[in-house]
Structure formats: structure tokens, C-alpha cells
mmCIF file of C-alpha atoms in Angstrom:
data_model
loop_
_atom_site.group_PDB
_atom_site.id
_atom_site.type_symbol
_atom_site.label_atom_id
_atom_site.label_comp_id
_atom_site.label_asym_id
_atom_site.label_seq_id
_atom_site.Cartn_x
_atom_site.Cartn_y
_atom_site.Cartn_z
ATOM 1 C CA MET F 620 42.155 -44.780 -52.576
ATOM 2 C CA SER F 621 39.661 -42.831 -50.300
ATOM 3 C CA PRO F 622 38.880 -43.596 -46.936
ATOM 4 C CA PRO F 623 35.879 -45.611 -46.237
ATOM 5 C CA ASN F 624 32.618 -43.173 -45.253
ATOM 6 C CA PHE F 625 31.655 -43.793 -41.798
ATOM 7 C CA LYS F 626 29.266 -40.965 -41.340
ATOM 8 C CA ASN F 627 26.292 -43.343 -41.647
ATOM 9 C CA HIS F 628 27.751 -46.282 -39.602
ATOM 10 C CA THR F 629 29.101 -44.145 -36.515
ATOM 11 C CA GLN F 630 26.595 -42.597 -33.648
ATOM 12 C CA THR F 631 27.263 -39.699 -31.373
ATOM 13 C CA SER F 632 27.806 -40.086 -27.775
ATOM 14 C CA GLU F 633 24.562 -38.576 -27.426
ATOM 15 C CA SER F 634 22.994 -41.162 -28.946
ATOM 16 C CA PHE F 635 24.169 -43.583 -26.316
ATOM 17 C CA GLN F 636 22.893 -41.847 -23.276
ATOM 18 C CA PRO F 637 20.005 -43.561 -21.996
ATOM 19 C CA LYS F 638 16.551 -41.853 -21.720
ATOM 20 C CA GLN F 639 14.456 -41.025 -18.762
ATOM 21 C CA SER F 640 11.840 -43.309 -18.406
ATOM 22 C CA SER F 641 8.639 -41.106 -17.707
ATOM 23 C CA GLN F 642 8.911 -43.117 -14.030
ATOM 24 C CA GLN F 643 11.822 -41.302 -13.378
ATOM 25 C CA LYS F 644 10.827 -37.888 -14.900
ATOM 26 C CA TRP F 645 7.872 -38.268 -12.332
ATOM 27 C CA SER F 646 10.278 -39.297 -9.635
ATOM 28 C CA LYS F 647 12.307 -36.504 -10.334
ATOM 29 C CA ARG F 648 9.202 -33.788 -10.606
ATOM 30 C CA ALA F 649 7.999 -35.250 -6.972
ATOM 31 C CA ASN F 650 11.330 -34.686 -5.420
ATOM 32 C CA MET F 651 11.518 -31.626 -6.373
ATOM 33 C CA LYS F 652 8.182 -30.710 -5.523
ATOM 34 C CA GLU F 653 8.677 -31.861 -1.974
ATOM 35 C CA LYS F 654 11.818 -30.312 -1.698
ATOM 36 C CA ASN F 655 10.363 -27.182 -2.453
ATOM 37 C CA LYS F 656 7.266 -27.679 0.091
ATOM 38 C CA LYS F 657 9.853 -28.305 2.840
ATOM 39 C CA LYS F 658 11.335 -24.745 2.026
ATOM 40 C CA ASP F 659 8.548 -23.161 2.138
ATOM 41 C CA GLU F 660 7.024 -24.740 5.553
ATOM 42 C CA ALA F 661 10.601 -23.992 6.806
ATOM 43 C CA TYR F 662 9.990 -20.224 5.863
ATOM 44 C CA ARG F 663 6.439 -20.041 7.087
ATOM 45 C CA PHE F 664 7.948 -21.471 10.690
ATOM 46 C CA ARG F 665 10.827 -19.236 10.646
ATOM 47 C CA TYR F 666 9.919 -18.180 14.197
ATOM 48 C CA GLY F 667 9.523 -21.249 15.644
ATOM 49 C CA ASN F 668 6.012 -21.143 15.225
ATOM 50 C CA TYR F 669 4.877 -24.860 14.795
ATOM 51 C CA HIS F 670 1.313 -25.621 14.559
ATOM 52 C CA GLN F 671 2.122 -29.038 16.075
ATOM 53 C CA TYR F 672 4.367 -28.039 18.549
ATOM 54 C CA TYR F 673 2.945 -29.475 21.887
ATOM 55 C CA GLY F 674 2.240 -32.667 20.323
ATOM 56 C CA TYR F 675 5.740 -33.212 18.980
ATOM 57 C CA ARG F 676 7.377 -32.444 22.419
ATOM 58 C CA ASN F 677 4.981 -34.053 25.028
ATOM 59 C CA HIS F 678 3.415 -36.692 22.638
ATOM 60 C CA GLY F 679 0.034 -36.571 24.765
ATOM 61 C CA GLN F 680 1.635 -36.282 27.837
ATOM 62 C CA MET F 681 2.442 -33.786 30.855
ATOM 63 C CA ASP F 682 4.628 -31.319 29.667
ATOM 64 C CA SER F 683 7.722 -32.253 31.962
ATOM 65 C CA ARG F 684 8.595 -28.500 32.575
ATOM 66 C CA MET F 685 5.143 -28.152 34.733
ATOM 67 C CA SER F 686 6.780 -30.250 37.314
ATOM 68 C CA CYS F 687 9.657 -27.521 37.841
ATOM 69 C CA MET F 688 6.900 -24.539 38.610
ATOM 70 C CA LYS F 689 6.127 -23.712 41.874
ATOM 71 C CA GLN F 690 3.182 -21.644 43.138
ATOM 72 C CA GLU F 691 5.041 -19.204 44.480
ATOM 73 C CA TRP F 692 5.878 -17.878 41.485
ATOM 74 C CA PHE F 693 2.418 -17.413 39.975
ATOM 75 C CA SER F 694 -0.272 -17.558 42.717
ATOM 76 C CA GLY F 695 -1.763 -14.352 42.834
ATOM 77 C CA LYS F 696 0.659 -12.656 40.262
ATOM 78 C CA ASP F 697 0.508 -11.283 37.060
ATOM 79 C CA VAL F 698 2.131 -12.922 34.577
ATOM 80 C CA LEU F 699 3.367 -12.700 30.958
ATOM 81 C CA ASP F 700 4.119 -16.214 28.629
ATOM 82 C CA ILE F 701 6.527 -14.960 25.756
ATOM 83 C CA GLY F 702 6.052 -17.081 22.667
ATOM 84 C CA CYS F 703 3.043 -19.186 23.947
ATOM 85 C CA ASN F 704 2.271 -21.201 20.926
ATOM 86 C CA ALA F 705 -1.197 -22.884 21.079
ATOM 87 C CA GLY F 706 -1.331 -21.837 24.746
ATOM 88 C CA HIS F 707 -0.866 -25.388 26.755
ATOM 89 C CA PHE F 708 1.303 -23.974 29.332
ATOM 90 C CA THR F 709 -0.374 -21.021 29.705
ATOM 91 C CA LEU F 710 -3.773 -22.608 30.407
ATOM 92 C CA ALA F 711 -1.936 -25.152 32.777
ATOM 93 C CA ILE F 712 -0.153 -22.501 34.681
ATOM 94 C CA ALA F 713 -3.571 -20.214 34.437
ATOM 95 C CA LYS F 714 -5.869 -23.128 36.113
ATOM 96 C CA TYR F 715 -3.835 -24.943 38.566
ATOM 97 C CA PHE F 716 -1.404 -22.189 39.249
ATOM 98 C CA THR F 717 -4.136 -19.566 40.197
ATOM 99 C CA PRO F 718 -2.154 -16.365 38.953
ATOM 100 C CA SER F 719 -4.188 -13.369 39.459
ATOM 101 C CA SER F 720 -3.888 -13.031 35.228
ATOM 102 C CA ILE F 721 -1.782 -14.432 32.924
ATOM 103 C CA ILE F 722 -1.417 -13.542 29.626
ATOM 104 C CA GLY F 723 0.435 -15.379 26.268
ATOM 105 C CA ILE F 724 1.596 -13.573 23.595
ATOM 106 C CA ASP F 725 2.868 -15.102 20.116
ATOM 107 C CA ILE F 726 4.123 -13.381 16.921
ATOM 108 C CA ASP F 727 1.571 -16.161 14.895
ATOM 109 C CA HIS F 728 -2.072 -15.104 14.864
ATOM 110 C CA THR F 729 -3.391 -18.365 13.914
ATOM 111 C CA LEU F 730 -1.639 -19.699 16.909
ATOM 112 C CA ILE F 731 -3.413 -17.055 19.105
ATOM 113 C CA LYS F 732 -6.845 -18.238 18.035
ATOM 114 C CA MET F 733 -5.684 -22.252 18.173
ATOM 115 C CA ALA F 734 -4.783 -20.831 21.924
ATOM 116 C CA MET F 735 -8.026 -19.206 22.644
ATOM 117 C CA LYS F 736 -10.260 -22.452 21.229
ATOM 118 C CA ASN F 737 -7.825 -24.412 23.517
ATOM 119 C CA VAL F 738 -9.515 -22.990 27.057
ATOM 120 C CA ARG F 739 -12.107 -25.418 26.357
ATOM 121 C CA HIS F 740 -9.530 -28.461 27.117
ATOM 122 C CA TYR F 741 -9.247 -26.874 30.344
ATOM 123 C CA THR F 742 -12.492 -26.100 31.293
ATOM 124 C CA THR F 743 -15.410 -28.395 33.229
ATOM 125 C CA PRO F 744 -18.508 -27.664 31.630
ATOM 126 C CA THR F 745 -20.346 -27.546 35.143
ATOM 127 C CA TYR F 746 -23.326 -24.721 34.243
ATOM 128 C CA ASP F 747 -26.736 -24.159 35.680
ATOM 129 C CA PHE F 748 -28.359 -24.122 32.179
ATOM 130 C CA GLU F 749 -31.525 -21.827 32.136
ATOM 131 C CA GLU F 750 -33.950 -21.528 29.016
ATOM 132 C CA GLU F 751 -32.814 -18.344 27.921
ATOM 133 C CA ASP F 752 -29.073 -19.748 27.568
ATOM 134 C CA PHE F 753 -28.620 -20.209 23.778
ATOM 135 C CA PRO F 754 -27.244 -22.236 22.626
ATOM 136 C CA VAL F 755 -26.237 -25.287 25.069
ATOM 137 C CA SER F 756 -23.724 -26.414 22.889
ATOM 138 C CA PHE F 757 -21.985 -23.195 23.014
ATOM 139 C CA ALA F 758 -20.949 -23.414 26.647
ATOM 140 C CA VAL F 759 -20.057 -27.264 26.316
ATOM 141 C CA CYS F 760 -18.007 -27.222 22.661
ATOM 142 C CA HIS F 761 -16.098 -23.576 23.457
ATOM 143 C CA GLY F 762 -16.022 -23.350 27.668
ATOM 144 C CA PRO F 763 -17.404 -20.601 29.179
ATOM 145 C CA ILE F 764 -18.677 -16.963 27.946
ATOM 146 C CA ALA F 765 -16.699 -14.515 28.319
ATOM 147 C CA GLN F 766 -16.568 -12.445 31.287
ATOM 148 C CA MET F 767 -17.548 -9.275 30.083
ATOM 149 C CA MET F 768 -21.056 -10.601 28.544
ATOM 150 C CA ASP F 769 -21.610 -12.797 31.741
ATOM 151 C CA ALA F 770 -24.277 -10.112 32.707
ATOM 152 C CA LYS F 771 -26.328 -12.246 35.053
ATOM 153 C CA GLY F 772 -22.493 -12.446 36.969
ATOM 154 C CA ARG F 773 -22.318 -16.527 37.412
ATOM 155 C CA TYR F 774 -18.780 -16.719 36.997
ATOM 156 C CA PRO F 775 -16.233 -15.288 39.653
ATOM 157 C CA ALA F 776 -14.167 -13.089 38.096
ATOM 158 C CA GLY F 777 -10.277 -13.595 38.529
ATOM 159 C CA ASN F 778 -10.444 -17.245 38.642
ATOM 160 C CA PHE F 779 -10.085 -19.713 35.489
ATOM 161 C CA PRO F 780 -10.474 -19.406 32.684
ATOM 162 C CA PHE F 781 -11.008 -15.653 33.298
ATOM 163 C CA ASN F 782 -7.877 -15.154 34.353
ATOM 164 C CA VAL F 783 -5.871 -15.721 30.948
ATOM 165 C CA GLN F 784 -6.142 -13.992 27.559
ATOM 166 C CA PHE F 785 -3.928 -13.951 24.582
ATOM 167 C CA VAL F 786 -2.731 -11.600 22.279
ATOM 168 C CA GLN F 787 -0.747 -11.669 18.768
ATOM 169 C CA ALA F 788 2.455 -9.285 19.019
ATOM 170 C CA ASN F 789 5.979 -9.166 18.043
ATOM 171 C CA PHE F 790 7.256 -8.908 21.589
ATOM 172 C CA VAL F 791 10.914 -7.650 20.155
ATOM 173 C CA LEU F 792 10.559 -3.801 20.016
ATOM 174 C CA PRO F 793 12.273 -1.961 16.671
ATOM 175 C CA SER F 794 14.448 0.487 19.075
ATOM 176 C CA ASP F 795 16.207 0.535 22.162
ATOM 177 C CA GLU F 796 13.871 4.058 23.217
ATOM 178 C CA LEU F 797 10.609 2.210 23.087
ATOM 179 C CA VAL F 798 12.308 -0.627 25.178
ATOM 180 C CA ASP F 799 13.284 2.038 27.876
ATOM 181 C CA MET F 800 9.484 3.306 27.530
ATOM 182 C CA GLN F 801 8.096 -0.093 29.298
ATOM 183 C CA ASP F 802 6.196 0.435 32.282
ATOM 184 C CA GLN F 803 6.304 -2.590 35.541
ATOM 185 C CA HIS F 804 3.342 -4.514 34.924
ATOM 186 C CA PHE F 805 4.237 -8.586 35.359
ATOM 187 C CA ASP F 806 5.540 -10.384 38.689
ATOM 188 C CA THR F 807 6.577 -13.080 36.718
ATOM 189 C CA VAL F 808 7.502 -13.389 32.907
ATOM 190 C CA LEU F 809 8.001 -17.179 31.326
ATOM 191 C CA CYS F 810 10.360 -17.206 28.385
ATOM 192 C CA LEU F 811 10.585 -20.803 26.944
ATOM 193 C CA SER F 812 11.960 -22.279 23.971
ATOM 194 C CA LEU F 813 12.237 -18.816 22.364
ATOM 195 C CA THR F 814 15.522 -17.492 22.603
ATOM 196 C CA LYS F 815 16.558 -19.038 19.294
ATOM 197 C CA TRP F 816 14.141 -17.880 17.324
ATOM 198 C CA VAL F 817 14.521 -13.892 18.513
ATOM 199 C CA HIS F 818 18.742 -14.871 18.317
ATOM 200 C CA LEU F 819 18.430 -16.101 14.294
ATOM 201 C CA ASN F 820 15.629 -13.381 13.442
ATOM 202 C CA TRP F 821 16.638 -10.310 15.159
ATOM 203 C CA GLY F 822 20.253 -10.950 15.666
ATOM 204 C CA ASP F 823 22.162 -9.666 19.502
ATOM 205 C CA ILE F 824 20.015 -6.328 19.202
ATOM 206 C CA GLY F 825 16.838 -8.261 19.212
ATOM 207 C CA ILE F 826 17.892 -10.639 22.099
ATOM 208 C CA LYS F 827 19.359 -7.837 24.155
ATOM 209 C CA ARG F 828 16.073 -5.930 23.516
ATOM 210 C CA MET F 829 14.102 -8.876 24.537
ATOM 211 C CA PHE F 830 15.856 -9.426 27.688
ATOM 212 C CA ARG F 831 15.680 -5.719 28.769
ATOM 213 C CA ARG F 832 12.100 -4.964 27.980
ATOM 214 C CA ILE F 833 11.387 -8.206 30.459
ATOM 215 C CA PHE F 834 13.520 -6.764 33.144
ATOM 216 C CA ASN F 835 11.682 -3.522 32.537
ATOM 217 C CA LEU F 836 8.147 -5.086 32.208
ATOM 218 C CA LEU F 837 8.631 -6.984 35.869
ATOM 219 C CA ARG F 838 7.768 -5.107 39.039
ATOM 220 C CA PRO F 839 10.954 -4.976 41.812
ATOM 221 C CA GLY F 840 11.400 -8.819 43.352
ATOM 222 C CA GLY F 841 10.095 -10.126 40.030
ATOM 223 C CA ASN F 842 10.952 -13.264 38.428
ATOM 224 C CA LEU F 843 12.181 -14.283 34.931
ATOM 225 C CA ILE F 844 11.920 -18.081 34.040
ATOM 226 C CA LEU F 845 14.052 -18.712 31.313
ATOM 227 C CA GLU F 846 14.924 -21.995 29.067
ATOM 228 C CA ALA F 847 17.167 -20.986 26.270
ATOM 229 C CA GLN F 848 18.214 -23.422 23.415
ATOM 230 C CA LEU F 849 21.753 -24.247 22.729
ATOM 231 C CA PHE F 850 23.818 -22.499 20.366
ATOM 232 C CA LYS F 851 24.494 -25.823 18.213
ATOM 233 C CA SER F 852 20.709 -26.310 17.591
ATOM 234 C CA TYR F 853 21.043 -22.701 15.768
ATOM 235 C CA ASN F 854 23.069 -24.372 12.823
ATOM 236 C CA LYS F 855 19.997 -26.469 11.486
ATOM 237 C CA ARG F 856 17.820 -23.590 11.057
ATOM 238 C CA LYS F 857 20.234 -20.764 9.935
ATOM 239 C CA ASN F 858 19.886 -21.331 6.186
ATOM 240 C CA ILE F 859 15.937 -20.233 6.194
ATOM 241 C CA THR F 860 16.412 -16.645 5.156
ATOM 242 C CA VAL F 861 19.475 -14.400 4.249
ATOM 243 C CA LYS F 862 18.614 -12.296 7.296
ATOM 244 C CA MET F 863 18.538 -15.466 9.678
ATOM 245 C CA TYR F 864 22.275 -16.483 7.802
ATOM 246 C CA GLN F 865 23.844 -13.138 8.386
ATOM 247 C CA HIS F 866 22.637 -12.717 12.046
ATOM 248 C CA TYR F 867 23.779 -16.352 12.773
ATOM 249 C CA ASN F 868 27.223 -15.252 11.425
ATOM 250 C CA GLN F 869 27.336 -11.946 13.378
ATOM 251 C CA ILE F 870 26.367 -13.713 17.051
ATOM 252 C CA GLU F 871 28.584 -12.824 19.638
ATOM 253 C CA LEU F 872 26.428 -12.752 22.515
ATOM 254 C CA LEU F 873 26.102 -16.790 22.866
ATOM 255 C CA PRO F 874 23.542 -18.568 24.737
ATOM 256 C CA GLU F 875 25.732 -19.743 27.467
ATOM 257 C CA MET F 876 26.634 -16.301 28.015
ATOM 258 C CA PHE F 877 23.270 -15.192 28.641
ATOM 259 C CA ASN F 878 23.272 -15.534 32.528
ATOM 260 C CA ASP F 879 26.215 -13.413 32.685
ATOM 261 C CA TYR F 880 24.633 -10.858 30.742
ATOM 262 C CA LEU F 881 21.203 -10.638 32.243
ATOM 263 C CA LEU F 882 23.462 -10.251 35.759
ATOM 264 C CA LYS F 883 25.751 -7.577 34.779
ATOM 265 C CA ASP F 884 23.979 -6.292 31.904
ATOM 266 C CA VAL F 885 20.420 -6.144 32.196
ATOM 267 C CA GLY F 886 20.286 -6.094 36.335
ATOM 268 C CA PHE F 887 18.763 -8.878 37.400
ATOM 269 C CA GLU F 888 19.884 -9.436 41.138
ATOM 270 C CA THR F 889 20.187 -13.699 41.584
ATOM 271 C CA CYS F 890 20.321 -16.721 39.177
ATOM 272 C CA ASP F 891 18.995 -19.911 40.125
ATOM 273 C CA LEU F 892 19.020 -23.380 38.478
ATOM 274 C CA ILE F 893 15.628 -24.616 38.590
ATOM 275 C CA ASP F 894 15.865 -27.708 37.039
ATOM 276 C CA ILE F 895 16.957 -29.854 34.080
ATOM 277 C CA PRO F 896 13.857 -31.107 33.234
ATOM 278 C CA ALA F 897 14.176 -34.929 31.750
ATOM 279 C CA HIS F 898 13.115 -35.646 27.946
ATOM 280 C CA SER F 899 12.981 -38.390 25.607
ATOM 281 C CA SER F 900 14.743 -36.284 23.340
ATOM 282 C CA GLN F 901 17.855 -35.051 24.524
ATOM 283 C CA GLY F 902 17.342 -31.555 22.777
ATOM 284 C CA PHE F 903 14.165 -30.985 25.051
ATOM 285 C CA SER F 904 16.120 -31.414 27.947
ATOM 286 C CA ARG F 905 17.573 -27.880 28.647
ATOM 287 C CA PRO F 906 18.671 -26.293 31.857
ATOM 288 C CA MET F 907 15.565 -23.876 33.193
ATOM 289 C CA TYR F 908 16.866 -20.725 35.274
ATOM 290 C CA LEU F 909 14.997 -18.576 37.719
ATOM 291 C CA PHE F 910 16.182 -14.638 37.278
ATOM 292 C CA THR F 911 14.962 -12.227 39.752
ATOM 293 C CA LYS F 912 14.938 -8.868 40.074
ATOM 294 C CA ALA F 913 15.883 -6.818 43.371
ATOM 295 C CA ALA F 914 12.886 -5.578 45.627
ATOM 296 C CA SER F 915 12.313 -2.193 46.351
ATOM 297 C CA ALA F 916 9.716 0.363 47.296
ATOM 298 C CA GLU F 917 6.366 -1.241 47.159
ATOM 299 C CA MET F 918 4.469 0.123 43.948
ATOM 300 C CA LYS F 919 0.907 -0.071 43.885
ATOM 301 C CA ARG F 920 -0.786 -2.918 41.957
ATOM 302 C CA LYS F 921 -2.932 -2.078 39.039
ATOM 303 C CA HIS F 922 -5.136 -4.823 36.799
ATOM 304 C CA VAL F 923 -3.208 -6.046 34.040
ATOM 305 C CA PHE F 924 -4.967 -5.875 30.399
ATOM 306 C CA TYR F 925 -1.788 -5.736 28.080
ATOM 307 C CA HIS F 926 -1.814 -3.580 25.406
ATOM 308 C CA TYR F 927 1.177 -3.685 23.044
ATOM 309 C CA SER F 928 2.789 -2.290 20.021
ATOM 310 C CA SER F 929 3.819 -4.573 17.421
ATOM 311 C CA ASP F 930 6.958 -3.154 16.184
ATOM 312 C CA SER F 931 7.665 -4.681 13.271
ATOM 313 C CA SER F 932 5.768 -5.878 10.045
ATOM 314 C CA TYR F 933 4.584 -9.786 10.513
ATOM 315 C CA GLU F 934 3.761 -11.561 7.073
ATOM 316 C CA GLU F 935 1.443 -14.587 8.101
ATOM 317 C CA CYS F 936 3.108 -17.639 9.094
ATOM 318 C CA ASP F 937 1.613 -21.405 9.033
ATOM 319 C CA ASN F 938 3.887 -23.787 9.825
ATOM 320 C CA GLU F 939 6.808 -26.306 9.843
ATOM 321 C CA GLU F 940 8.325 -29.997 10.269
ATOM 322 C CA LEU F 941 9.361 -30.080 14.012
ATOM 323 C CA SER F 942 12.334 -28.894 15.947
ATOM 324 C CA ASP F 943 12.631 -26.880 18.437
#
């Protein structure tokens, strides 16, 4: 007697697998789309060029680092702010600390455009408008006209906002030879919340070139104000690109070694702790240091208009979820 034929009565295990509902498929696609969006944003902001950085950090309040600044570092001085973002810190220094000139530099051209527009938020329109001024709304909405266009000479030269300018460029030069060619232009250089991004994108070579270029740009007796991120904060951003991951794993000059490197290898004479500004987010409460270059023979001062050579190609960036 032949065994019964169960072929028509049995089902494969596959037939018992529950089918995905349209809602589940939609949810899966939405999650994948959101994941890809975050990856794209992370890549666009791989230089730390967040477009909402100041809003995320300061929550509409005064930047706590501003209370650590001293007039003697800026008043009547030529100043450079590296990684100026949308320019708020640069503009506050320009307005309240009366430097002779201050230049904000950032790798992101969109941020530089934002910084230029942000000048209007720091100006008070107290102009004597005349009939030929056209249109009046320009000065009210966008701040004072450029000094070079002020044919009537109504605005004092060297005072805010004519003591500030913004430049789009990559500060990290592609060779040591170019670093050694830098002239002394500045009395004070600001390098705030930038070292992590230079380190991850250009490795130890990039961070060393940046420090050496700063030193070479400073006049005798000049100051570097440095706020460096901790190494543990690198971990969250190391996987944005293959190069960043490689640089992360090759780092030997850790942030806690920066002070010794700047004194012993770069050549700064002194290092002093300025303060550790309080912040509601512990990640933003970082020590700020003042490095001073040894004084030497007095040099003839010259007006600074920052001409740069952008060393490496920079692809257009937009921005990412905030985390410094």
C-alpha cells in the first residue's frame, strides 16, 4: 500500500511567514530615508560648519566665552578669527572690544554669506538720510553701506562695522613650505571649537600646520586664544568619511598634548589658563588658553586686508545636526 500523498495538504514554511502590511513597508522606507538624510547631513557638515551652531550653543543668550575676553587682547589690534561660522562671536568682538581690524575666516561660503548679513544685527541705524539716499530700507535692513562706497565720508574709518570683514577659505595649507612663507599680520588669533574638525579632516599633519601657521601670522608678543575639544568627542564624528576614520586611528598628537606642543615645538613663550566658561551642556564647557609669542624688535605695522590662497579644493557644504 502506497503512502498517502500529502502534497496537496502541506504548506512550505514560507507560506506561514506573515506578509508585511503596506504600513510596515512605508515605515521601513521612511526609516531608510531618514537614515540616508542624516548621513548626507553629516557629510555636508563634516567640517563642523553647522548653520545653526550659535543657536544650538547659546540658546539666544550671550556666549559665555565672551565674558572671558579682555580688552587688552583686542583693542586697537589686528585680529583673526579662524572658523568664524556665521560670525556672531567675530562681530561681538568687533563691536565691543574695538579692534583696529578683525577678519573672520571659514571654509563654508554659505556661512560667510550669513556672517556678512549678520552685521546688520549689530548695528544701530542712526543715519541722517538725505533725499538722494536710495532706498532708505537698504541701510535699515542691511546696516551701513561699505566704506569704499561711502563717497560722502559720513562714517568713521576703522570703527565698527568697518573694522570687520569675512573671508571664505581653508586655513589648513597643503604644504609645510607654504606655512613657512606666512608673514606676520596679526596681534591676536582666535581658534575656538575648531581643532576636532581640523584633526579629523587633515590628521596630525593638518593640526600641526594650523598651529604653525597661526604662530607665523602672529606679530611678536601676539596671542593665540585656543579652545580645543576633548579627544573623546571625536568618536561620534569619526565615521563620517573614510578619511576621517583613517585620521582618527592615526592620531598621535592628542588634544591634551596641544599645550606642550605649542610651547616646545611651535615656539610660544607662555601658556595661561583663561577660564573654563560654564555651560548647561558639559560638552561646551571647555578650558580656554592664552598662548603668547615672545616679544622682539618692534615691527612696522601695516593695514591688514587678508589675502589668502585656499590650499585644497572645498566641496560645497550645507549643514548637520548640531553637536560641537
